[in-house]
Each structure stands twice: as C-alpha cells, then as structure tokens.
Amino acid sequence: MGGDFGPGITVPASLDCLRNNPDLKLILVGDSTILNQHLGENLSVFKDRLTVHHASQQVEMHESPSKALKNKKDSSMRVAINLVHEGLADACVSAGNTGALMATARFVLKMIPGIDRPGIISALPSVFGHTHVLDLGANVDCTAEHLYQFAVMGNELVKAVENIESPRVGLLNIGEEDVKGNEQVKTAAKLLENSSLNYIGYVEGNSLNAGNIKVDLIVCDGFVGNVALKSIEGAAKMISTLLKEDFSKNIFTKLAGLIAYPVLRSFKDRIDPRLYNGASFLGLKGLVIKSHGGADALAFKTAIEIAEIEVKQDVIRRISEQVEKSLTLSKSA
Amino acid sequence: MGGDFGPGITVPASLDCLRNNPDLKLILVGDSTILNQHLGENLSVFKDRLTVHHASQQVEMHESPSKALKNKKDSSMRVAINLVHEGLADACVSAGNTGALMATARFVLKMIPGIDRPGIISALPSVFGHTHVLDLGANVDCTAEHLYQFAVMGNELVKAVENIESPRVGLLNIGEEDVKGNEQVKTAAKLLENSSLNYIGYVEGNSLNAGNIKVDLIVCDGFVGNVALKSIEGAAKMISTLLKEDFSKNIFTKLAGLIAYPVLRSFKDRIDPRLYNGASFLGLKGLVIKSHGGADALAFKTAIEIAEIEVKQDVIRRISEQVEKSLTLSKSA
C-alpha cells in the first residue's frame, strides 16, 4: 500500500516478478478490496503463487514512527513484518515510510544478538561494477563499534549476493592518510585492521562510483552515507538536465541528439537508478527491503528481486552466524 | 611551488591571468632560480606587475602540518602567507598541502574574533547556477555554533561574489522534516531560524547540484561536505567513463559520437570542474585560496581569478564586520 503510488505500481511490479520467476510466491498485504481490484483476473492466473492478505490500516508517508507503532497495529507494513516474524513469509518488501518501517521491523523482528543498531545497505553502480554502501541513513551518530558491526554484516551480504569470496571493505573518510578523519572512523579502522575482513583502508567519496581501485563494500555512518547517496543522485540529475538542454539548443544539436539517441539511451539504462532500487535493513532477525517511495513498477520490481536473491542466499542466517562467531566472541574476549 | 606540477602549471596560469587582467599584480613566491627559468622573458614583459619573491624551502604534499609549521619557516607557502599578513599581498593562492596551508594560515593570519574555526568554501555548478558549500573538510567535528558561524561567513561571501542581496541558506541534513538529523544540525537550525539570514531550512545532498529549489549557500560539517564533494566528483567521473565506453563500442556508436561531439564538448565545458577550482579559507584575517593539488593551468587560473574577485569585493573586511556585528553581539547578549 505504501510509497507515492501504492498498489498502482506495487501490483504490476509483483505480477511482473511472478511472470519472470516461476518459483516465486508473493503475499500482497493491504486493503483486500483495493488489491483485488488492481489484481483482477491475475488472482486466478497466479492462484497457487499469489495471495492477498488483508490489513485494515496503512501507515502514512509522514506519520511518526512511534505513532505508527502505537496506533497502526493492523497496517499493511506491520502485518507484512508479522508474516516474516511468524515464518509465513521469507522477506518483506515495502515502499512505505522508512522510519516507521525500520521502527516496526526492529520492534517485531528484534535485533540479532551482538548487533546494537540496524543499518541500511544498498548497491550503487560503479566503474568496476557495484559498490555496496552502509549505513545509508538509519543512524545519524555511530560509534566505532557500530561501524565495525556494519562492516561484518555488510561483508556477509556482499559475499552472498555478489558471490565474492573476500569482499574488499573500505571505510569512508575524508582522506586516505592515517591522520585523517574523526575519532569514530580512526577507531573503527583499528578494529577493521585487526579483523579477518579484507579491509583495504580509508576510501574517499569518489570511491562510491569511481575510485582508483575496486571496493566492494563501503562503511560509513548514516548521516554521511545518506548525504553521499543523495549528492550522487543530484549530480546525475544535473548532468542529465544540462545534457538535455544542450541537445535541445537548435536544429543541429537536436539532429545530433537524434543520431546519438541509441547510445545515450543504452548508457542511461546502464546507470538507471531503478535498477538499483531496494535497500536492505541489516541487523534484524528477518529480511526487510525498503524500496524508494517514488519507485515506479520497474524500480519496485528490482526491490522484489533483491529480496528474492537475499532469501535464496540465506543472507539473514549467514549474517547471524557470522555475527555470533566474530562479534559476540570479540565482546566476551 | 606546490601542487602535483609546481611552477610548470602555476607560472603559465599566472601569465595568463596577467594577460587577461591589466589591473592584476602577482608576486610569485618560491625558488627564484626555478621560477625565473619558467618565466623567461615574461619577467620583463610584465615587469611592472610581476615580481618573484624568493623562498628557500617548500612544504611537501604529504608533510604533516605541525612539521611544516616548525621546520619550514622559509617555505613558499609560509612566505606567501607572511606577505598577506604584512599587507604586501591581498591574497595568497596555493596548490600545496591543504593541512599545512590551513595550519600556516591560521598561525600567521590569526582568526577573526568571534569565529572559533576556519571553514573551507567553494562553489559547485547546479541546475540553478552555483551553490556555495562549506565546510568542505577543515573540520571533522562541528558544533551547532560552528555551523552557525560558517553560515554567517558564507552568507557574506556569497553576497559579495554573487552579488545577491539575501542568499538562500540551507543546512545539509538527511531529510527535510524537523525530526531528522543529529543534535548539532538540529540546534544549528534553531540558531539559523532566529538569525537575520535568509534561512530556508534543511536541504538534502541532491541540493548541492540539483535540488527542487535554488539554494545559494549550503552549510555542513567538514566531514560530510568533503564526502559529498568527492561523491559528486566520483559520480561525474563514472558517467563520463561509461559514456565514453558506450560511444566507443562499434563503428556506428563512434560515428554517433563524432556527430554528437560538439554538443558533448560544450556540455563538458559547462560543468568543467576546472572552472570551479579554488576554495576559500574563511574565518581568517586574510585571504587564502586553496587550489586543487592536481590542478592544470586552466584550473589554477580559476583559483587566481577567485582571489581577484574576493579581493575586489573586499570579502575579508565584509566578513569581519558582519561577524563583529552578529556573532560577537550574540555572544555578549
């Protein structure tokens, strides 16, 4: 029900995923009357793999997380997360209110022992393929321990979904020299140096998309990660806006634009942010994927696909085991 | 003498500025033998407006600021800043070691009373023209007071160099709602709301280049600002790299690239980072402009031009007066 467009995009995206993947089963949680309307005859087409689960409420996009938790116990969001908690669903995908989704997920699913705070991770396109980044906004203030916990969890996720033996882990900083950075980052660097992770050292903001060397996972606090992500979005938007302006100047530039169109189009597809939509909450005892609120059907489909991959790769179990091995041990040591 | 290329780029850039602006006088500070070699007959061509001032040492690019301060009392950087302090120069422009330049500038020039820490400000291209951002990396931890001081200084600079009566000032955050952000940002927001500045509220990372509304000045701590700036650099580099790849794929895409070349070229010129090179240190009793270390002659020329504009606009005096009026008053109140 969530996001800027609700079932108008979540339903078509779901149907598309069901068509593409014959193993997939989906439970659509929300107002059953509205959902059934959007589904129409598809409900019978996919009858073995598609269920509608009624929820009488929905969390508004700007509702406060605490109010949503208290007053919306039958919201689509809450019910979907309950299904994950009860083992009736393997993951929850939502385009709804991020704060409420996080608060509800934390309340219902609980944290993995050894993890203090959940983090939000997503992949970005880079000249080397992908870079996964966390935290993207769940935590505005992080201690070195929090950053280290993010690294352990993110490392396990990247291993699973990218099928990399030993991901290259970088710590986001404002320079590569040892003296740079704040105390949290400097202390986190020491924890990472002494860990079994393939820690490559400090990386700077440009490494998110195009550093000098490949980085598979970049760790930072949620304030910095969120600003970096949105700065990249802004840069891409400016470039696309100005490029369009320049190709629209006169008849000659328009003609050039027409001829260059197939290349520009295929280029645009390569870095299409919709193909990177879907951020995973890490640190919880269950899988929750947050789609961008403004996602269209293609973008929401990507978020569902990310959930599929993480379920198949058993990401939550792998993270829980790794956390138990490396974090609870180090705490008791 | 500083930067990755030394006089090989600083001298041609200086000569270009002298040619373009008949009012400009330049003092080149550094090893006079080397500088004279690079200058050749230009020394006599511009004899009334060009001086070489010998300095026997130079600060290395990775030397620690404290060592440079202690051991390099006759470095080109130190001598140039001394000239500003003594009133023999109106501004110092350097492509050298940022940390050492900042430490030296702070030591020699001293802070404007009422300002606790210097900040680094630069303009970025945006869909609306320019956005000025500070701090870009001088301070990794900032209090609300520091952010507020940055806003007061940045506001005065933007008024002067952009000729705007009342710049639109935004505070960088991870959301636009009141509840978002860390304590420093929330408290700074209150200080800004109660100030005489044209404070428009929280802005997100995308506002640096392409937000929904025009912002003239964005204030943030140096860690966040530096990461955002470099994230934007990385995004632009990735886009340019992938675009080149796509136009190089085959004979047809190459042909399309050839036809689109003039448009792509003029587009590239519009957002050429060399046209934005040069960040000003604010909060000091003298003008220091830091050029990117990897600047070429065109980029270094931009940094000199920024110094020219800020000298003509009397930026340091205006900031000092404004700080005295608004900050020292508010402290005694």
Tab-separated table of C-alpha atoms in Angstrom, chain A residues 110-289:
chain	number	residue	atom	x	y	z
A	110	LYS	CA	14.210	-7.884	17.094
A	111	MET	CA	17.931	-7.403	16.632
A	112	ILE	CA	20.479	-10.141	16.014
A	113	PRO	CA	22.339	-10.609	19.332
A	114	GLY	CA	25.679	-8.794	19.115
A	115	ILE	CA	24.345	-6.023	16.867
A	116	ASP	CA	23.480	-2.721	18.538
A	117	ARG	CA	21.803	-0.946	15.655
A	118	PRO	CA	20.340	-1.873	12.302
A	119	GLY	CA	21.946	-0.432	9.196
A	120	ILE	CA	20.606	0.184	5.689
A	121	ILE	CA	22.617	-1.165	2.765
A	122	SER	CA	22.267	-0.789	-0.971
A	123	ALA	CA	24.364	-1.275	-4.087
A	124	LEU	CA	25.456	1.603	-6.301
A	125	PRO	CA	26.761	1.387	-9.862
A	126	SER	CA	30.499	1.911	-10.165
A	127	VAL	CA	33.078	1.811	-12.952
A	128	PHE	CA	34.075	-1.580	-11.511
A	129	GLY	CA	30.527	-2.989	-11.312
A	130	HIS	CA	28.826	-2.448	-7.971
A	131	THR	CA	29.737	-0.917	-4.664
A	132	HIS	CA	27.590	-1.756	-1.636
A	133	VAL	CA	27.294	1.023	0.928
A	134	LEU	CA	26.023	1.118	4.509
A	135	ASP	CA	24.717	2.805	6.559
A	136	LEU	CA	22.541	4.868	4.232
A	137	GLY	CA	20.554	6.705	6.859
A	138	ALA	CA	19.350	4.571	9.762
A	139	ASN	CA	21.851	6.061	12.241
A	140	VAL	CA	22.926	9.693	12.428
A	141	ASP	CA	25.584	9.100	15.072
A	142	CYS	CA	27.699	5.972	15.019
A	143	THR	CA	30.426	4.750	17.330
A	144	ALA	CA	33.435	2.835	16.015
A	145	GLU	CA	31.757	-0.377	17.243
A	146	HIS	CA	28.651	0.365	15.204
A	147	LEU	CA	30.755	0.946	12.092
A	148	TYR	CA	32.592	-2.297	12.726
A	149	GLN	CA	29.314	-4.200	13.140
A	150	PHE	CA	28.085	-2.710	9.850
A	151	ALA	CA	31.275	-3.951	8.174
A	152	VAL	CA	30.803	-7.506	9.489
A	153	MET	CA	27.174	-7.635	8.349
A	154	GLY	CA	27.740	-5.892	5.030
A	155	ASN	CA	30.669	-8.165	4.274
A	156	GLU	CA	28.472	-11.236	4.694
A	157	LEU	CA	25.748	-9.765	2.498
A	158	VAL	CA	28.187	-8.845	-0.278
A	159	LYS	CA	29.769	-12.329	-0.140
A	160	ALA	CA	26.313	-13.848	-0.532
A	161	VAL	CA	24.745	-11.678	-3.207
A	162	GLU	CA	27.839	-10.913	-5.292
A	163	ASN	CA	29.362	-14.350	-4.818
A	164	ILE	CA	32.726	-12.885	-3.817
A	165	GLU	CA	34.978	-14.891	-1.502
A	166	SER	CA	36.549	-11.961	0.261
A	167	PRO	CA	34.951	-8.578	-0.472
A	168	ARG	CA	37.210	-5.532	-0.422
A	169	VAL	CA	35.979	-3.426	2.505
A	170	GLY	CA	36.714	0.303	2.731
A	171	LEU	CA	35.959	2.837	5.440
A	172	LEU	CA	34.631	6.162	4.172
A	173	ASN	CA	36.828	9.077	5.208
A	174	ILE	CA	37.980	12.500	4.020
A	175	GLY	CA	41.464	11.349	3.059
A	176	GLU	CA	43.493	8.183	2.787
A	177	GLU	CA	46.190	9.071	5.314
A	178	ASP	CA	46.061	7.694	8.870
A	179	VAL	CA	45.757	11.137	10.451
A	180	LYS	CA	42.534	11.974	8.624
A	181	GLY	CA	39.041	11.649	9.986
A	182	ASN	CA	37.144	11.811	13.232
A	183	GLU	CA	37.733	9.613	16.280
A	184	GLN	CA	34.966	7.132	15.416
A	185	VAL	CA	36.456	6.463	11.996
A	186	LYS	CA	40.025	6.183	13.311
A	187	THR	CA	38.991	3.685	15.991
A	188	ALA	CA	36.829	1.724	13.537
A	189	ALA	CA	39.889	1.496	11.259
A	190	LYS	CA	41.830	-0.196	14.054
A	191	LEU	CA	39.002	-2.683	14.660
A	192	LEU	CA	38.889	-3.468	10.943
A	193	GLU	CA	42.673	-3.827	10.672
A	194	ASN	CA	42.571	-6.439	13.426
A	195	SER	CA	39.609	-8.303	11.941
A	196	SER	CA	39.518	-11.181	9.469
A	197	LEU	CA	37.837	-8.943	6.887
A	198	ASN	CA	39.644	-7.942	3.700
A	199	TYR	CA	39.946	-4.346	4.901
A	200	ILE	CA	41.653	-2.122	2.338
A	201	GLY	CA	41.736	1.087	4.375
A	202	TYR	CA	40.182	4.512	4.078
A	203	VAL	CA	38.398	5.420	0.881
A	204	GLU	CA	37.044	8.813	-0.171
A	205	GLY	CA	33.646	9.830	-1.533
A	206	ASN	CA	34.638	9.288	-5.151
A	207	SER	CA	35.108	5.562	-4.423
A	208	LEU	CA	31.349	5.101	-4.263
A	209	ASN	CA	31.171	5.335	-8.059
A	210	ALA	CA	34.661	5.711	-9.448
A	211	GLY	CA	37.682	5.401	-7.199
A	212	ASN	CA	41.147	4.344	-8.242
A	213	ILE	CA	40.606	0.789	-7.037
A	214	LYS	CA	37.654	-1.561	-6.746
A	215	VAL	CA	35.840	-1.509	-3.405
A	216	ASP	CA	33.011	-3.973	-2.819
A	217	LEU	CA	31.734	-2.578	0.472
A	218	ILE	CA	31.996	0.934	1.874
A	219	VAL	CA	31.144	1.530	5.522
A	220	CYS	CA	30.097	4.905	6.945
A	221	ASP	CA	27.638	6.412	9.395
A	222	GLY	CA	24.092	7.001	8.238
A	223	PHE	CA	24.342	10.781	8.027
A	224	VAL	CA	27.362	10.693	5.740
A	225	GLY	CA	26.049	7.742	3.709
A	226	ASN	CA	22.701	9.380	3.121
A	227	VAL	CA	24.222	12.713	2.074
A	228	ALA	CA	26.676	10.937	-0.253
A	229	LEU	CA	23.919	8.894	-1.888
A	230	LYS	CA	21.730	11.936	-2.453
A	231	SER	CA	24.684	14.029	-3.652
A	232	ILE	CA	25.290	11.396	-6.327
A	233	GLU	CA	21.595	11.485	-7.274
A	234	GLY	CA	21.831	15.275	-7.567
A	235	ALA	CA	24.976	15.135	-9.700
A	236	ALA	CA	23.382	12.599	-12.061
A	237	LYS	CA	20.235	14.696	-12.305
A	238	MET	CA	22.196	17.873	-13.054
A	239	ILE	CA	24.211	16.133	-15.759
A	240	SER	CA	21.106	14.705	-17.379
A	241	THR	CA	19.256	18.061	-17.176
A	242	LEU	CA	22.125	20.087	-18.677
A	243	LEU	CA	22.803	17.456	-21.353
A	244	LYS	CA	19.161	17.577	-22.433
A	245	GLU	CA	19.359	21.390	-22.553
A	246	ASP	CA	22.463	21.269	-24.715
A	247	PHE	CA	20.922	18.798	-27.163
A	248	SER	CA	17.760	20.964	-27.373
A	249	LYS	CA	19.504	24.235	-28.281
A	250	ASN	CA	18.873	24.344	-32.022
A	251	ILE	CA	18.085	22.239	-35.069
A	252	PHE	CA	21.688	20.987	-35.392
A	253	THR	CA	22.060	19.921	-31.788
A	254	LYS	CA	18.629	18.286	-31.956
A	255	LEU	CA	19.720	16.311	-35.021
A	256	ALA	CA	22.935	15.307	-33.248
A	257	GLY	CA	20.831	14.225	-30.286
A	258	LEU	CA	18.636	12.107	-32.538
A	259	ILE	CA	21.662	10.345	-34.005
A	260	ALA	CA	23.292	9.867	-30.608
A	261	TYR	CA	19.997	8.776	-29.038
A	262	PRO	CA	20.530	4.979	-29.138
A	263	VAL	CA	23.909	5.345	-27.419
A	264	LEU	CA	22.616	7.845	-24.851
A	265	ARG	CA	19.634	5.580	-24.245
A	266	SER	CA	21.741	2.456	-23.669
A	267	PHE	CA	24.065	4.500	-21.456
A	268	LYS	CA	21.127	5.750	-19.413
A	269	ASP	CA	19.862	2.197	-18.984
A	270	ARG	CA	23.217	1.115	-17.585
A	271	ILE	CA	23.108	3.528	-14.684
A	272	ASP	CA	19.304	3.598	-14.359
A	273	PRO	CA	18.713	4.160	-10.625
A	274	ARG	CA	15.606	1.981	-10.902
A	275	LEU	CA	17.932	-0.993	-11.387
A	276	TYR	CA	19.466	-0.225	-8.002
A	277	ASN	CA	16.247	0.331	-6.080
A	278	GLY	CA	15.881	-1.607	-2.859
A	279	ALA	CA	17.884	-1.197	0.324
A	280	SER	CA	18.160	-4.000	2.881
A	281	PHE	CA	17.825	-3.496	6.619
A	282	LEU	CA	20.686	-5.386	8.245
A	283	GLY	CA	20.922	-6.418	11.873
A	284	LEU	CA	17.369	-7.732	12.259
A	285	LYS	CA	16.285	-11.340	12.666
A	286	GLY	CA	14.353	-11.167	9.422
A	287	LEU	CA	14.609	-9.702	5.943
A	288	VAL	CA	13.103	-6.309	5.166
A	289	ILE	CA	13.750	-4.479	1.895
